[in-house]
CSV table of C-alpha atoms in Angstrom, one decimal:
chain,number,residue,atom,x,y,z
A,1,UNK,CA,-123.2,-60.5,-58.9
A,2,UNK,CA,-122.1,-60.9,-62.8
A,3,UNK,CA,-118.7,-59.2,-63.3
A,4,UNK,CA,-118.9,-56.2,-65.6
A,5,UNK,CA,-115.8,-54.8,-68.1
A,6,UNK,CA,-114.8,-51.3,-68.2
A,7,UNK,CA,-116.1,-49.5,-65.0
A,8,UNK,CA,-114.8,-46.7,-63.3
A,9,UNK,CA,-113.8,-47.9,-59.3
A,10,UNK,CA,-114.1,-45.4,-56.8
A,11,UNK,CA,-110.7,-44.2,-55.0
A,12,UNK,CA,-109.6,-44.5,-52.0
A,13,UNK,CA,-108.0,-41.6,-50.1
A,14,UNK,CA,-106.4,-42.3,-47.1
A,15,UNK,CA,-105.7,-38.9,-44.8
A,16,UNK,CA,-102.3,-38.0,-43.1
A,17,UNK,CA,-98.9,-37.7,-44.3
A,18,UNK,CA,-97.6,-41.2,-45.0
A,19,UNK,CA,-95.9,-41.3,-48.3
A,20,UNK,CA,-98.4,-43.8,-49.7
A,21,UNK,CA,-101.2,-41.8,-48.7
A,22,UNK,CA,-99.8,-38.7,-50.2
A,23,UNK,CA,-99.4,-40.4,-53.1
A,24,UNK,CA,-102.6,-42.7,-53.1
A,25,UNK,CA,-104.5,-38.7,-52.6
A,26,UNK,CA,-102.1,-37.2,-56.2
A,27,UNK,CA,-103.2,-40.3,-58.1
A,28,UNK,CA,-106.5,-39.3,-57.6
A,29,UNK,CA,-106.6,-36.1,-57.9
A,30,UNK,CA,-104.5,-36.8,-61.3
A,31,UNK,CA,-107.1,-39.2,-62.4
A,32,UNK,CA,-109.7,-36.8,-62.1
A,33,UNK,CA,-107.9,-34.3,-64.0
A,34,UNK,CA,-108.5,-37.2,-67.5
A,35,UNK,CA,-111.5,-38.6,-66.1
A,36,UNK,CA,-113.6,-35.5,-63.9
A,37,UNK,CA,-116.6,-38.7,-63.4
A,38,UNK,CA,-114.3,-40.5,-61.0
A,39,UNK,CA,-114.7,-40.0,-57.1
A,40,UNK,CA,-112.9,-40.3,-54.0
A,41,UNK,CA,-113.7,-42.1,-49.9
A,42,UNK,CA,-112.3,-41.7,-47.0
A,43,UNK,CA,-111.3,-44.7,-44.9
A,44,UNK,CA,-113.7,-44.2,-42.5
A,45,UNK,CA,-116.7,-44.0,-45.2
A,46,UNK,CA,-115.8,-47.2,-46.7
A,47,UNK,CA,-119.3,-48.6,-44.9
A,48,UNK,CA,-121.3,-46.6,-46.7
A,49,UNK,CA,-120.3,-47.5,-49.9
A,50,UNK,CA,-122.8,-49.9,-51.3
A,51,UNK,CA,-121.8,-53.8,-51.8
A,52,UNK,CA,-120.4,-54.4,-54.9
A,53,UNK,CA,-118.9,-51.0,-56.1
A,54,UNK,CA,-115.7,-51.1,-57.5
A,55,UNK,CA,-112.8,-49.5,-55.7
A,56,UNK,CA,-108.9,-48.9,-56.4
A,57,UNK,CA,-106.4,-48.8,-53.1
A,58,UNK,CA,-102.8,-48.0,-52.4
A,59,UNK,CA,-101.6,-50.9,-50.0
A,60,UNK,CA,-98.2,-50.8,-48.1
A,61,UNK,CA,-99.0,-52.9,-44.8
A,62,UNK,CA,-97.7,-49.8,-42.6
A,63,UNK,CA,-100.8,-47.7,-43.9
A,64,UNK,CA,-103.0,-50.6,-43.4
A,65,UNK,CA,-102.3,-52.4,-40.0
A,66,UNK,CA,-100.4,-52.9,-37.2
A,67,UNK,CA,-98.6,-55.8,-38.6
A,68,UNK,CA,-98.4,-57.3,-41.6
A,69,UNK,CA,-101.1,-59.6,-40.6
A,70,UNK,CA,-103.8,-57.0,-39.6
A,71,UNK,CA,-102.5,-55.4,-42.8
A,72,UNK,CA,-103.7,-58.2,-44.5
A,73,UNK,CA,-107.1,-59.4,-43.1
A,74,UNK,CA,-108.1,-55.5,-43.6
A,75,UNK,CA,-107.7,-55.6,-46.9
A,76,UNK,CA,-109.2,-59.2,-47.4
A,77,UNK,CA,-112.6,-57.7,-45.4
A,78,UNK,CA,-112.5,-54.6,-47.8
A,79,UNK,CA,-112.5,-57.4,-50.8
A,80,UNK,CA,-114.5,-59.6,-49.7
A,81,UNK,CA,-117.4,-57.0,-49.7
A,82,UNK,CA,-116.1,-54.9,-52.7
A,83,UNK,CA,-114.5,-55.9,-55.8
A,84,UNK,CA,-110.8,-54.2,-55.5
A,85,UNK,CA,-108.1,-53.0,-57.8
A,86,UNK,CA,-104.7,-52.5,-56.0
A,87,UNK,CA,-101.5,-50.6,-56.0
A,88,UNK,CA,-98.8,-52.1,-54.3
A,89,UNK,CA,-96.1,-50.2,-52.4
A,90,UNK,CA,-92.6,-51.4,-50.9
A,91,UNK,CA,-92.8,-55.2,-52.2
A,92,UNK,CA,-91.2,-57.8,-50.1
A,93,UNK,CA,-87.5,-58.4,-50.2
A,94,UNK,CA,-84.7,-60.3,-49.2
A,95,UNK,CA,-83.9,-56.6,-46.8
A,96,UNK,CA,-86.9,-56.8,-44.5
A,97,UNK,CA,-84.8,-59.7,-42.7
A,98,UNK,CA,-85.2,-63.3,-42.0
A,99,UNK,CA,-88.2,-62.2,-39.2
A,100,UNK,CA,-90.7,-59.8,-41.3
A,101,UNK,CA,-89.7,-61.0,-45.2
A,102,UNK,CA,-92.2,-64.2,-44.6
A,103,UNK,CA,-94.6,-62.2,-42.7
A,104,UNK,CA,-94.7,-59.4,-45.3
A,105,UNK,CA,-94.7,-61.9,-48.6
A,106,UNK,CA,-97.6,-63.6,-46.9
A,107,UNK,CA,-99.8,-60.8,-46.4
A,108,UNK,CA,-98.5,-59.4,-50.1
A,109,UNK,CA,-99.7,-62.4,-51.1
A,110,UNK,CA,-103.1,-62.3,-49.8
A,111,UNK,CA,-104.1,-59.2,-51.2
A,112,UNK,CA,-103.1,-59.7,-54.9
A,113,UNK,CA,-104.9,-63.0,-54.7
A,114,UNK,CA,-107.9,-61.1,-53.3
A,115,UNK,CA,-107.2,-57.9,-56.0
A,116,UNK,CA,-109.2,-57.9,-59.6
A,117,UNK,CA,-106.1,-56.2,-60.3
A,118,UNK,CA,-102.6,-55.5,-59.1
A,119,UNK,CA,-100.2,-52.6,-60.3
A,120,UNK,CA,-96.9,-52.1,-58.9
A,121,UNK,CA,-94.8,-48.7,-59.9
A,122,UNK,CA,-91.5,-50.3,-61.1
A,123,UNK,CA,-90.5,-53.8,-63.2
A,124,UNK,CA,-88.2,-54.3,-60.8
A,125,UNK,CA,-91.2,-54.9,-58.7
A,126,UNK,CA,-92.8,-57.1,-60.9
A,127,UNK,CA,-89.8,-59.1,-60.9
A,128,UNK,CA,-89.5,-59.2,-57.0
A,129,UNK,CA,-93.3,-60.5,-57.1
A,130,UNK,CA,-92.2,-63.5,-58.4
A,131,UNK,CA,-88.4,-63.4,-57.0
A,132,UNK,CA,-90.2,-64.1,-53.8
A,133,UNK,CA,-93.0,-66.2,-54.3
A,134,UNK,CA,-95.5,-63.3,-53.7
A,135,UNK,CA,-97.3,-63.5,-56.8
A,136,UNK,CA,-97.3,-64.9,-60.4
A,137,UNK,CA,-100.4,-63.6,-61.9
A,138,UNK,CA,-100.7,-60.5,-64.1
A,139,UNK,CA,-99.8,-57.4,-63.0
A,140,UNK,CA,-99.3,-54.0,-64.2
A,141,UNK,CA,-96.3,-51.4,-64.2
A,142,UNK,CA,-97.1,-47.8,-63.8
A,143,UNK,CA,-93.9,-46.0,-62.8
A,144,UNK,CA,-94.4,-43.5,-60.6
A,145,UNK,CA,-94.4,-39.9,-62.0
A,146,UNK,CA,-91.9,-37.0,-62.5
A,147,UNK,CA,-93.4,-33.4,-63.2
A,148,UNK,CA,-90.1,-31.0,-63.7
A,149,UNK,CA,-90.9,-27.6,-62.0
A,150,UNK,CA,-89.6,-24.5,-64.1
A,151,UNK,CA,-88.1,-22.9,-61.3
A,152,UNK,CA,-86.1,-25.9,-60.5
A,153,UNK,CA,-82.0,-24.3,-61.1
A,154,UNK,CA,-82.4,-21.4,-58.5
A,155,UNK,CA,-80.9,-22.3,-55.8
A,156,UNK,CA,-76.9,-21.1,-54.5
A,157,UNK,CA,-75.1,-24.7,-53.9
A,158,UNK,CA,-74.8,-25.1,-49.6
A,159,UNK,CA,-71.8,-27.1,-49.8
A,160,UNK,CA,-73.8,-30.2,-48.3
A,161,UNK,CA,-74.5,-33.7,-49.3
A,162,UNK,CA,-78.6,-34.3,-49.1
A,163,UNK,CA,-80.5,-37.8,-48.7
A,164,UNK,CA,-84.0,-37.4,-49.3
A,165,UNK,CA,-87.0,-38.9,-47.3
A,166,UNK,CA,-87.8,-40.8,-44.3
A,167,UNK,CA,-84.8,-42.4,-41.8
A,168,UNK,CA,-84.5,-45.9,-41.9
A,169,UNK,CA,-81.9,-48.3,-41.9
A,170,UNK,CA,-81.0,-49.3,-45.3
A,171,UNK,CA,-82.2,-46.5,-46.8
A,172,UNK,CA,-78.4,-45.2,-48.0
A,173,UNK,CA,-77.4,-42.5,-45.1
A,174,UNK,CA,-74.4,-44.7,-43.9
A,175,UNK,CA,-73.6,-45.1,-47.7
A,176,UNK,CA,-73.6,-41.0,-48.4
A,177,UNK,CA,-71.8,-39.8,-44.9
A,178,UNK,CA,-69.0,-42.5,-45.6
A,179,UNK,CA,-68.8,-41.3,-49.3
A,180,UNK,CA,-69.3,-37.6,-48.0
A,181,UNK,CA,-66.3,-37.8,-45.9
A,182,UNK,CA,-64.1,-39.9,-48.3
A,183,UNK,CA,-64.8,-36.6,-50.8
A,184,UNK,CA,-63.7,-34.3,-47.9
A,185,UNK,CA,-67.3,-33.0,-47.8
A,186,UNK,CA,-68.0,-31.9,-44.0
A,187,UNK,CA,-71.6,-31.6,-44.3
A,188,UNK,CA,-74.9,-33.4,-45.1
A,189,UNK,CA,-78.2,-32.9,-45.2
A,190,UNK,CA,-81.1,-35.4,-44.1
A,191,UNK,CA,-84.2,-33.7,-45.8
A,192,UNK,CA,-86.7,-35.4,-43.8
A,193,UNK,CA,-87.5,-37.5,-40.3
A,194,UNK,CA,-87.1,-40.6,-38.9
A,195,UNK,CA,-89.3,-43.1,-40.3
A,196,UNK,CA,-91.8,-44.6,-37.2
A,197,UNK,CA,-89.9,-46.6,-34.8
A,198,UNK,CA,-86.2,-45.0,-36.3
A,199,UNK,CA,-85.3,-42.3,-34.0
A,200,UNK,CA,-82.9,-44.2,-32.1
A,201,UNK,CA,-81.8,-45.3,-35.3
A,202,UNK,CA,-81.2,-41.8,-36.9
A,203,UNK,CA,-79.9,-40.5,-33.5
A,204,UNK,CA,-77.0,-42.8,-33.8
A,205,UNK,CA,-76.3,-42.5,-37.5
A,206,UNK,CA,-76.2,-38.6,-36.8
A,207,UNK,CA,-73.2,-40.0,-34.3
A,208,UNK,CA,-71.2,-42.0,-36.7
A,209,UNK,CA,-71.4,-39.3,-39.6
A,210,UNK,CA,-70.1,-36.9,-36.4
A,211,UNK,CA,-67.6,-40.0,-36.2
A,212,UNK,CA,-66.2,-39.4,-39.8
A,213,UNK,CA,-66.0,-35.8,-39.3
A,214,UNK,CA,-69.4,-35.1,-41.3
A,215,UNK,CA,-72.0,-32.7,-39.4
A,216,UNK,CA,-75.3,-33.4,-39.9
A,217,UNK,CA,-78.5,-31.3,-40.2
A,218,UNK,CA,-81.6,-33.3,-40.0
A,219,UNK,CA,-84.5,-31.4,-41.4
A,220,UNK,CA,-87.3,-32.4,-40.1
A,221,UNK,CA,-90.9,-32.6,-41.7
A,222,UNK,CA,-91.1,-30.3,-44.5
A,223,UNK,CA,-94.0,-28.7,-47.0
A,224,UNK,CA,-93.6,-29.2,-50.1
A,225,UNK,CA,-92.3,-25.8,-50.8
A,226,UNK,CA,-89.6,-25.5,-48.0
A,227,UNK,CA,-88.7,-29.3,-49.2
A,228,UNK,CA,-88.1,-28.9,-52.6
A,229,UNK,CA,-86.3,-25.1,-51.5
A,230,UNK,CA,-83.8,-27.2,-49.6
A,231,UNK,CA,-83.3,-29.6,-52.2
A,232,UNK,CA,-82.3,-27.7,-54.7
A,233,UNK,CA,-79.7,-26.0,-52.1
A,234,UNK,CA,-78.0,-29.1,-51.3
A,235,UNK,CA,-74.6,-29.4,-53.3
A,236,UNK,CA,-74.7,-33.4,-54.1
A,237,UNK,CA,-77.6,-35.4,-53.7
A,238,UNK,CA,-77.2,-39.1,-53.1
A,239,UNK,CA,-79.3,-42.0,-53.8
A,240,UNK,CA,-78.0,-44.9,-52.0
A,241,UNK,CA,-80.7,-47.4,-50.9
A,242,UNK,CA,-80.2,-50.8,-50.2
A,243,UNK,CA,-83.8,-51.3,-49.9
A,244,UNK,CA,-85.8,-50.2,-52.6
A,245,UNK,CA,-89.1,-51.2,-54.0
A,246,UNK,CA,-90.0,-47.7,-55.9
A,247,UNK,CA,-88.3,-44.5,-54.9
A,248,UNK,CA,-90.5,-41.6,-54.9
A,249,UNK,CA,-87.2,-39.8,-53.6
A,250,UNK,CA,-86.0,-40.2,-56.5
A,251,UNK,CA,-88.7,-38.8,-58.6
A,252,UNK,CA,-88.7,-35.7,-56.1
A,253,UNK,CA,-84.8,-34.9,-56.8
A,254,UNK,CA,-85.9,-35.0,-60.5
A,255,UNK,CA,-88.6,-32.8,-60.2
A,256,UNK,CA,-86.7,-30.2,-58.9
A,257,UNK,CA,-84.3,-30.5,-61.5
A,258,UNK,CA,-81.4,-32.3,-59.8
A,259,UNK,CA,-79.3,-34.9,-61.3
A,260,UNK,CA,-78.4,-37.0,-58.3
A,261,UNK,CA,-75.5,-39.6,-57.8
A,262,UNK,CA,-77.2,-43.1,-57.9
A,263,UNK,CA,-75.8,-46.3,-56.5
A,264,UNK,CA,-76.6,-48.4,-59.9
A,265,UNK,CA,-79.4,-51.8,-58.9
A,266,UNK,CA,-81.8,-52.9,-60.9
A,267,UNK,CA,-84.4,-50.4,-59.9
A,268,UNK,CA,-82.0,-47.5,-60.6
A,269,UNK,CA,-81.0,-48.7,-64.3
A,270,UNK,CA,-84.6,-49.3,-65.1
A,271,UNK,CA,-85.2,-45.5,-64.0
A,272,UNK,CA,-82.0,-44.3,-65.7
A,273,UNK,CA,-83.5,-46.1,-69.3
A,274,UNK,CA,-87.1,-44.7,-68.9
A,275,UNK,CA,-85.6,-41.0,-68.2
A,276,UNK,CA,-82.5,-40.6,-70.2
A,277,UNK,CA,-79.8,-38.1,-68.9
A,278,UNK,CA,-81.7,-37.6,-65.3
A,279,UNK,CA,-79.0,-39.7,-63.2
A,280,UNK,CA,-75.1,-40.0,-62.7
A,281,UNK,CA,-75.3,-43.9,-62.0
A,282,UNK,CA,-72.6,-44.9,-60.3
A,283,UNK,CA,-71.0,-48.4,-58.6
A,284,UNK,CA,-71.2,-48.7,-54.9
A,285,UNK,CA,-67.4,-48.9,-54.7
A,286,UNK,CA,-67.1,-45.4,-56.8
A,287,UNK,CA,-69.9,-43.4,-54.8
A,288,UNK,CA,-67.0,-41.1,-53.2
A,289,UNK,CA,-65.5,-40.6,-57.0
A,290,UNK,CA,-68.8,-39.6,-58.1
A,291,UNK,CA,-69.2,-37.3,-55.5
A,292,UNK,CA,-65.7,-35.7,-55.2
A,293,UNK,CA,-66.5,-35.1,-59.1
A,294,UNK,CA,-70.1,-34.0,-58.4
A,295,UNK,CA,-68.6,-31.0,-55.6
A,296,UNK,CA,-66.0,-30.5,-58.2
A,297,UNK,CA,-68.6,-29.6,-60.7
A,298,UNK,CA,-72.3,-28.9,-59.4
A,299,UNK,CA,-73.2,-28.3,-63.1
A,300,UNK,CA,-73.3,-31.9,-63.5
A,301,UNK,CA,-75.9,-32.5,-60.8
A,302,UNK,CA,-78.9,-30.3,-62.8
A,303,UNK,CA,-80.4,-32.6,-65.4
A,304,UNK,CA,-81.4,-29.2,-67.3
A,305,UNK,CA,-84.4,-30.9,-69.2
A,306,UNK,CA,-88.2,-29.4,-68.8
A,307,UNK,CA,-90.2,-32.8,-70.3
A,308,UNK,CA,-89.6,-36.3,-69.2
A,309,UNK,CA,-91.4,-39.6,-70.0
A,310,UNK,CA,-93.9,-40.2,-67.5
A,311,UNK,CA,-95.4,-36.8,-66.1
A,312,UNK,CA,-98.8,-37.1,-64.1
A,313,UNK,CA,-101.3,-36.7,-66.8
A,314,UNK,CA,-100.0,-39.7,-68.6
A,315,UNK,CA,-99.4,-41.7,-65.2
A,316,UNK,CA,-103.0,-41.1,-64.9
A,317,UNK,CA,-104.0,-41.8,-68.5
A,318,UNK,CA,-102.6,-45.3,-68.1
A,319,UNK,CA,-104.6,-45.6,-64.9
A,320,UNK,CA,-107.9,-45.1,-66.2
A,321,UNK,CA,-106.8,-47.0,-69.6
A,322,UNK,CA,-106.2,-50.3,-66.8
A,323,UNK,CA,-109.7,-49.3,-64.6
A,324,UNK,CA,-111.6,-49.6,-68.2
A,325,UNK,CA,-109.7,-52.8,-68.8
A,326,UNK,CA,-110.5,-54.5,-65.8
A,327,UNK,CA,-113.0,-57.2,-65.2
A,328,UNK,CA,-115.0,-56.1,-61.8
């Protein structure tokens, strides 16, 4: 079949609540919003859809397999039939450990060489791409959105530090309890739940943070409106990943307004330069300074702006401006 310039791919909607899927669903549903012609498929209608029609996924291997591996030949029997754009979430690093970074770079690898077309949400990603031998061929940055809600400053400071998202080692709670308890702060907040396979895991970080004389309320699974409620309560938030691809956590503390304390890496500058005045970066050895200064004054941790760079309908503009770009 001749390739063809400039069509519209249908989008793929994955259900539930993983965090790509989530996102993969608002992408669409902001793409629709610029171009009302484009359509959505569930997972489980993808044999319907007729050989050769153009489609645009989100892939993290977690929403896509059981392993990196079935992760990866899913995908490659999806392209093989369909001509496929891709998005790709939490790119390979040095952090998934000497047992899964090889399996995971492989089966990232795979599926850009299988894409038409690959976007990643960060430069920082694109530099990883090639930091680890994942891929070298074009790809596009879209950074993933920040709409700032007007009712963000409305919330009475709860005296708590917050991390925000799913539990997993690496992802900073250590970091925050240890810089929490160096400020004198007693409490924290963990807006979310374990991530699959980390309850044990969160179970026995709630222990240590008890350890350092920091008590810890774990949240649970939110909506989006009892989320972003206690997000705006919380006195400091943190950002202190150690793993980090592109942080939609990040982009949810902006939303509602807060300024929080960011450990400074390359993903976190790049964020700070693309949305001036929304962060109080920060060197890992000067996280409890920064937020000893932040519980001093909770002014500091409101960003107090109502426009950034970057809101959905031009997230999706560039979207469909790549789709018409793309050879299928």
């Amino acid at each position: 079949m001749a390739r063809v310039m400039g069509g519209m791919p249908l989008l793929l909607a994955h259900p539930g609540t993983h965090g790509v899927a989530v996102y993969e669903r608002a992408v669409a549903a902001a793409a629709q919003g610029v171009r009302p012609s484009l359509r959505t498929v569930d997972p489980d209608r993808l044999d319907a859809v007729a050989d050769g029609t153009a489609l645009h996924v989100h892939f993290t291997d977690r929403l896509w397999g059981d392993s990196p591996e079935g992760a990866a030949r899913a995908f490659a029997a999806l392209a093989a039939r369909l001509p496929v754009s891709v998005t790709l979430h939490d790119v390979p690093q040095a952090s998934d450990g000497e047992r899964n970074l090889p399996r995971r770079r492989a089966a990232y690898a795979s599926v850009a060489a299988a894409a038409r077309g690959v976007v990643v949400n960060s430069e920082h990603e694109r530099a990883l791409l090639v930091e680890e031998d994942v891929w070298s061929g074009r790809v596009t940055s879209i950074p993933l959105p920040v709409a700032v809600h007007a009712e963000a400053r409305d919330a009475t400071p709860d005296g708590s530090v917050g991390v925000l998202g799913f539990f997993y080692p690496g992802k900073g709670h250590d970091e925050a309890a240890q810089a929490a308890a160096a400020a004198g702060a007693t409490r924290m907040t963990v807006l979310g739940r374990a991530s699959e396979g980390h309850a044990a895991d969160l179970e026995a970080f709630v222990r240590r943070a008890g350890d350092l004389g920091v008590d810890v309320d774990v949240t649970g699974w939110l909506d989006d409106d009892e989320i972003a409620r206690r997000g705006r309560a919380v006195s400091v938030p943190i950002i202190a990943h150690r793993h980090v691809s592109a942080s939609g956590s990040l982009a949810s503390w902006i939303g509602w307004g807060r300024r929080p304390v960011a450990v400074r890496n390359r993903y976190i500058d790049e964020m700070a330069a693309l949305r001036p005045g929304t962060l109080l970066t920060v060197d890992e050895p000067d996280l409890a300074l920064a937020v000893r200064d932040a519980l001093d004054r909770p002014e500091h941790t409101w960003h107090g702006q109502t426009r950034l760079p970057m809101s959905w309908p031009e997230v999706a503009e560039a979207y469909v401006h790549w789709w018409e770009g793309l050879t299928w």
